[in-house]
XYZ file of C-alpha atoms in Angstrom:
330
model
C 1.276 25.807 49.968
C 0.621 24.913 53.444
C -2.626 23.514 53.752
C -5.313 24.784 56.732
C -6.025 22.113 58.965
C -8.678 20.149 57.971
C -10.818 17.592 60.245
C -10.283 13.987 60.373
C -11.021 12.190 57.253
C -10.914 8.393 56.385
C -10.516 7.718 52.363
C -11.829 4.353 50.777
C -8.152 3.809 49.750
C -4.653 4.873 50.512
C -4.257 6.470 47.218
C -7.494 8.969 47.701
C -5.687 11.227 50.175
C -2.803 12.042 47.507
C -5.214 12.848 44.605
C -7.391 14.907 47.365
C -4.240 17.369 47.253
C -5.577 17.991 43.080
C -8.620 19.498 44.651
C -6.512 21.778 46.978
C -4.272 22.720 44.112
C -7.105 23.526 41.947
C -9.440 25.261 44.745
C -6.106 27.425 45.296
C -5.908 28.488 41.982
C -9.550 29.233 41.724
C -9.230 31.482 44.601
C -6.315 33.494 42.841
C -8.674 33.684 39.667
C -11.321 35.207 41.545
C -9.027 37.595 43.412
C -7.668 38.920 40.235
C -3.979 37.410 40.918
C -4.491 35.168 37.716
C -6.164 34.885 34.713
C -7.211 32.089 33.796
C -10.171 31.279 31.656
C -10.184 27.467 31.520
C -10.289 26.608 35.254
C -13.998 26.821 35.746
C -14.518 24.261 33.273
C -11.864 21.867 34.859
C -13.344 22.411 38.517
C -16.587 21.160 39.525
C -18.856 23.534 42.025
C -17.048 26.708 41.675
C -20.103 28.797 43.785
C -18.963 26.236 46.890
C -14.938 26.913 46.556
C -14.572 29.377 49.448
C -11.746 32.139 48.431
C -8.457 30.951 50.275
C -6.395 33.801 52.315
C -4.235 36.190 50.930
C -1.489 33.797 52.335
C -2.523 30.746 49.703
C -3.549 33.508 47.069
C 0.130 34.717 46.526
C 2.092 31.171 47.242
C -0.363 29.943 43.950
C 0.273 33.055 41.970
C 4.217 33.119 42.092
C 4.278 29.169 41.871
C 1.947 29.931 38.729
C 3.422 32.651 36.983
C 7.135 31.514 37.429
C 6.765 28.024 35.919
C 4.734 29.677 33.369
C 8.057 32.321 32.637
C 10.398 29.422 32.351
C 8.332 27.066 30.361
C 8.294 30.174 27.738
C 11.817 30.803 27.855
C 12.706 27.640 27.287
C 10.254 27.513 24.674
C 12.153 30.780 22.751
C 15.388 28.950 23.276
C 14.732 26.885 21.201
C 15.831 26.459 17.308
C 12.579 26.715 14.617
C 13.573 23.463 13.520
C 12.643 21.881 17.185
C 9.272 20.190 17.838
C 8.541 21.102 21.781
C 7.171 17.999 23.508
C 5.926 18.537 27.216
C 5.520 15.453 29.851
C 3.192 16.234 32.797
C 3.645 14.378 36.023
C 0.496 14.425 38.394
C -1.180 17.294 36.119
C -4.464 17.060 37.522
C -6.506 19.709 36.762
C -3.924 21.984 35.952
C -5.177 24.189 32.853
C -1.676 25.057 31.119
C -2.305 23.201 28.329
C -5.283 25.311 27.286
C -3.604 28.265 28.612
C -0.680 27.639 26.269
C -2.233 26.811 23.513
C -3.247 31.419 23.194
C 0.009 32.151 23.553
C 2.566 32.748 20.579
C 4.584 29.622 21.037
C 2.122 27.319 20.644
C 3.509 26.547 17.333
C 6.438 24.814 18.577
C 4.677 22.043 20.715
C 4.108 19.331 19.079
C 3.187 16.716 21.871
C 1.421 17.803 25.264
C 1.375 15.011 27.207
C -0.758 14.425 31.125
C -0.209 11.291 33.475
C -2.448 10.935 36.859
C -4.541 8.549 38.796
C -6.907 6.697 36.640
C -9.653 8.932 38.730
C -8.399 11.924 38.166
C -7.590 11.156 34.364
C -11.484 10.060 34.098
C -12.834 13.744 35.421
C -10.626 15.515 33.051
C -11.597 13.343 30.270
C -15.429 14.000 30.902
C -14.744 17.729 30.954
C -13.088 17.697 28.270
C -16.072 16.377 26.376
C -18.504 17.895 28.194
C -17.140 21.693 27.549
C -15.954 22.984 23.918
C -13.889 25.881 24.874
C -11.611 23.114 26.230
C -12.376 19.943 23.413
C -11.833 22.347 20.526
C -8.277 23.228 21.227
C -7.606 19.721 22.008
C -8.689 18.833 18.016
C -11.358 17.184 16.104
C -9.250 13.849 16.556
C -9.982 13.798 19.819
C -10.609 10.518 21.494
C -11.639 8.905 24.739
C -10.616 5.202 25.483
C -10.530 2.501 28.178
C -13.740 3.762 29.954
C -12.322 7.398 30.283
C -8.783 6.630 31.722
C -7.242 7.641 28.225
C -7.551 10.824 26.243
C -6.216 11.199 22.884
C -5.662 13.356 20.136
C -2.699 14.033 17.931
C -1.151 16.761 20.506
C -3.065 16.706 23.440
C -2.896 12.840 25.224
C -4.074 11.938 29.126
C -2.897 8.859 30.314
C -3.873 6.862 34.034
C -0.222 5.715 34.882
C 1.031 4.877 38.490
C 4.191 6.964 38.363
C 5.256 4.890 41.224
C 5.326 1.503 39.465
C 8.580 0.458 38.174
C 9.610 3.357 35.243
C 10.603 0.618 32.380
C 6.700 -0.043 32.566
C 5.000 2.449 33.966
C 6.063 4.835 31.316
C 6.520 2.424 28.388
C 3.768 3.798 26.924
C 5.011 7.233 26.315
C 7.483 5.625 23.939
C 5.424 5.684 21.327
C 4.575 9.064 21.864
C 7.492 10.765 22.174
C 9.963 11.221 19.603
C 14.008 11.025 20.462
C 16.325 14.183 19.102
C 13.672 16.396 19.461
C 13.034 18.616 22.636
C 11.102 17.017 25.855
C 10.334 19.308 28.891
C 9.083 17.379 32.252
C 7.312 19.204 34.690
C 7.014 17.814 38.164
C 4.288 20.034 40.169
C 4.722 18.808 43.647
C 4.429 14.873 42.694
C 8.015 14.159 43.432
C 7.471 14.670 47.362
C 4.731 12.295 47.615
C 6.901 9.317 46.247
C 10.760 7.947 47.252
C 13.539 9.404 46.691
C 14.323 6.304 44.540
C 11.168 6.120 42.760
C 11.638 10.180 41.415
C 14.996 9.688 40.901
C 14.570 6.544 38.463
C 11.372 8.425 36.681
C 14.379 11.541 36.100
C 16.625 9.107 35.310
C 14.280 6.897 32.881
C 14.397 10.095 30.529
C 17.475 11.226 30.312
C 18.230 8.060 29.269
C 16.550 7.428 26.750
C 16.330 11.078 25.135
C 19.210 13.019 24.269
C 17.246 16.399 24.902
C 15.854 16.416 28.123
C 15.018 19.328 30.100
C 12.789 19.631 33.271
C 10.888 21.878 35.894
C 10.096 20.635 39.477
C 8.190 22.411 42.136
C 9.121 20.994 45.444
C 9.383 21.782 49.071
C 12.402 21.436 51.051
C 14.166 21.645 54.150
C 10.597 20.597 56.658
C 12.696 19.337 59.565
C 12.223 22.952 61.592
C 9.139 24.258 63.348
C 7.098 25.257 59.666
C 7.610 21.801 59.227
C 6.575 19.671 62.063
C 3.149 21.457 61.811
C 2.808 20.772 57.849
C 3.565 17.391 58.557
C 0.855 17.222 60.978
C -1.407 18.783 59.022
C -1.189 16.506 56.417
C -0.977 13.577 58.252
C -4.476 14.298 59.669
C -5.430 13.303 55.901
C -3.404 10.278 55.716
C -0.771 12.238 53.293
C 2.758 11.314 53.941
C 5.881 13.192 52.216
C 8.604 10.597 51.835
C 10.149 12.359 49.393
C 11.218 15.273 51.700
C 13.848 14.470 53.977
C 16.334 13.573 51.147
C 16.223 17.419 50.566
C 17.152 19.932 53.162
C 17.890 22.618 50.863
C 17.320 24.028 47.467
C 20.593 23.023 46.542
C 19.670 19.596 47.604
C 16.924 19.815 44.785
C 19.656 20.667 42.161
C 21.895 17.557 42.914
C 18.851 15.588 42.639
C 18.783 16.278 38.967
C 22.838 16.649 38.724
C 22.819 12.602 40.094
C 20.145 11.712 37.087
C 22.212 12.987 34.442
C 21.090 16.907 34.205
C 24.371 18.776 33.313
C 22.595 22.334 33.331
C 20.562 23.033 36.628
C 19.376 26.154 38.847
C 16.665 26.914 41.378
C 14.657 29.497 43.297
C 12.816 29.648 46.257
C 9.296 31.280 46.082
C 10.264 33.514 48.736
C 13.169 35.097 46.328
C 11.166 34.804 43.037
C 8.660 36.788 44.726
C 10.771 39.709 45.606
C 13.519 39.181 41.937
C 11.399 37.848 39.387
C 8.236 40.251 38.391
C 8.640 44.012 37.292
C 7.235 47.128 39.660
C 3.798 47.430 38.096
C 3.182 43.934 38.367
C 4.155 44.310 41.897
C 2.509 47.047 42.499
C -0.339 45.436 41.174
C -0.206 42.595 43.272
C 0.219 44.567 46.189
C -3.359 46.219 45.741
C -5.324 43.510 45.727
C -5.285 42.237 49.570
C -4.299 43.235 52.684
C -1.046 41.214 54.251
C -1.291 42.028 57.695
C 2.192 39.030 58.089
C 4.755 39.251 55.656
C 7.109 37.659 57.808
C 4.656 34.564 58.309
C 4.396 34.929 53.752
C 8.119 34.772 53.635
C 8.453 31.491 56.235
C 6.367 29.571 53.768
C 7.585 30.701 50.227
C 10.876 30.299 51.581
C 10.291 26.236 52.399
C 9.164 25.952 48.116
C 11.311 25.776 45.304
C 11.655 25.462 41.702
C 14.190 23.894 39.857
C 15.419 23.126 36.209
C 17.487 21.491 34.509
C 18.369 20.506 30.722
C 20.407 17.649 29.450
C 20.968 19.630 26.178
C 24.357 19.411 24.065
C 23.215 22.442 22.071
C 24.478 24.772 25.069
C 20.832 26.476 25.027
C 20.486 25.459 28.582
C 22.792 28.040 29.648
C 21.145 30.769 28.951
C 17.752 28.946 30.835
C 16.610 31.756 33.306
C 13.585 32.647 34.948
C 13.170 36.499 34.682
């Protein structure tokens, strides 16, 4: 979501700036937690300091719920699309300290995933790691083969694996070692959580491209913004270039259709999108709207709509079995 404007910072290193935005990301979803938009057990062991995280505006609140709740929908449909002889394998880009893993691991299709797998900065890697061991509601679901290597940049286990990669390293290495992780003719799901609008156009598209090249059932979810050349846009920019945050990967995109052909030009046959804006007013029954509703006062829904309408998701599947299809968020 659009972040407030913060004051002037100066990082150690170029790269501190980008994994800052993990600790906005996870501070926003802390915020939702406490305001009852989310449930989410796990987070306070993955984030440090909760009693300092100040609650963000309802604003923040909602843009983190809908991002939440509708990647969470279409990971499970795409989940129950699939055949009970498939093996789910799932491929995080920039997790962070996203929970989902943990989060997935109570709900029914757990069964199916096989392979959960979580690439960061080697920094960002190391905290997870160290919660990880430090708290069992999370180490137990991860399994008693759970290991730590390389001074905490590597966590393994037989489903659950973090690994420090520089996604923006040439793909052939960078990702080499998920090759021996991942298995070919059975199911992989990517999920890009704004990471591809940090990086080149030609950098994301080769990471797209690297899997659907090399396995023949590739399907992905990618949570973007788009179209930042108007007014909502110049002052994001600015915003974020306070922190020393650039977004090269935004101009190639203009619109959420934009984001489709992305994945259409990196050999997805099956793709569809939706702004926040519309998946907040389509995609949740009454009650839960209702519901939702109740919880804070929105004194500028037009302001609300401006900024869930500049963030989409999209997916896509590479998938001969025709399941794809039928791949709708609902």
């Amino acid at each position: 979501m659009l972040p407030p404007p913060p004051p002037r910072q100066s990082f150690p290193d170029g790269d501190a700036a980008i994994r800052s935005t993990d600790d906005d990301a996870a501070h926003a979803r802390v915020s939702a937690v406490r305001k009852g938009y989310l449930k989410d057990p796990y987070i306070q062991y993955l984030v440090p300091r909760l009693h300092l995280i100040p609650t963000r505006p309802p604003l923040i609140n909602i843009g983190t719920y809908v991002r939440s709740e509708v990647i969470d929908k279409l990971m499970v449909k795409w989940l129950d699309l699939l055949d009970e002889s498939s093996q789910a394998q799932i491929v995080s880009l920039g997790a962070g300290s996203d929970s989902r893993f943990w989060r997935f691991t109570d709900l029914p299709p757990k069964a199916k995933i096989v392979k959960w797998i979580e690439i960061d900065f080697p920094e960002i890697v190391a905290k997870k790691a160290l919660a990880v061991r430090k708290h069992s509601k999370l180490s137990e679901a991860v399994g008693p083969d759970l290991a730590i290597e390389k001074g905490g940049t590597v966590l393994r286990s037989s489903v659950f694996n973090i690994l420090a990669v520089d996604l923006r390293g040439e793909p052939s290495e960078a990702l080499q070692p998920l090759e021996v992780l991942l298995s070919d003719g059975q199911p992989v799901l990517l999920l890009a959580e704004c990471v591809f609008p940090y990086m080149s156009p030609e950098t994301s598209a080769a990471i797209i491209r690297w899997f659907t090249e090399r396995y023949s059932r590739v399907s992905i979810i990618s949570y973007d913004m788009f179209g930042l050349g108007d007014a909502f846009g110049k002052v994001m920019r600015e915003n974020l270039q306070i922190r020393n945050i650039e977004l090269p990967g935004v101009d190639d995109n203009p619109t959420r259709q934009s984001l489709e052909h992305r994945l259409h030009g990196c050999g997805l046959s099956e793709t569809n999108s939706v702004t926040l804006k519309n998946a907040r007013a389509a995609c949740f029954p009454g009650p839960e709207v209702d519901r939702i509703s109740g919880l804070e006062r929105l004194d500028e829904v037009e302001e609300l709509d401006l900024v869930l309408g500049h963030y989409s998701i999209t997916w896509g599947s590479k998938d001969e079995t025709g399941a794809a299809a039928r791949w709708r968020v609902e």
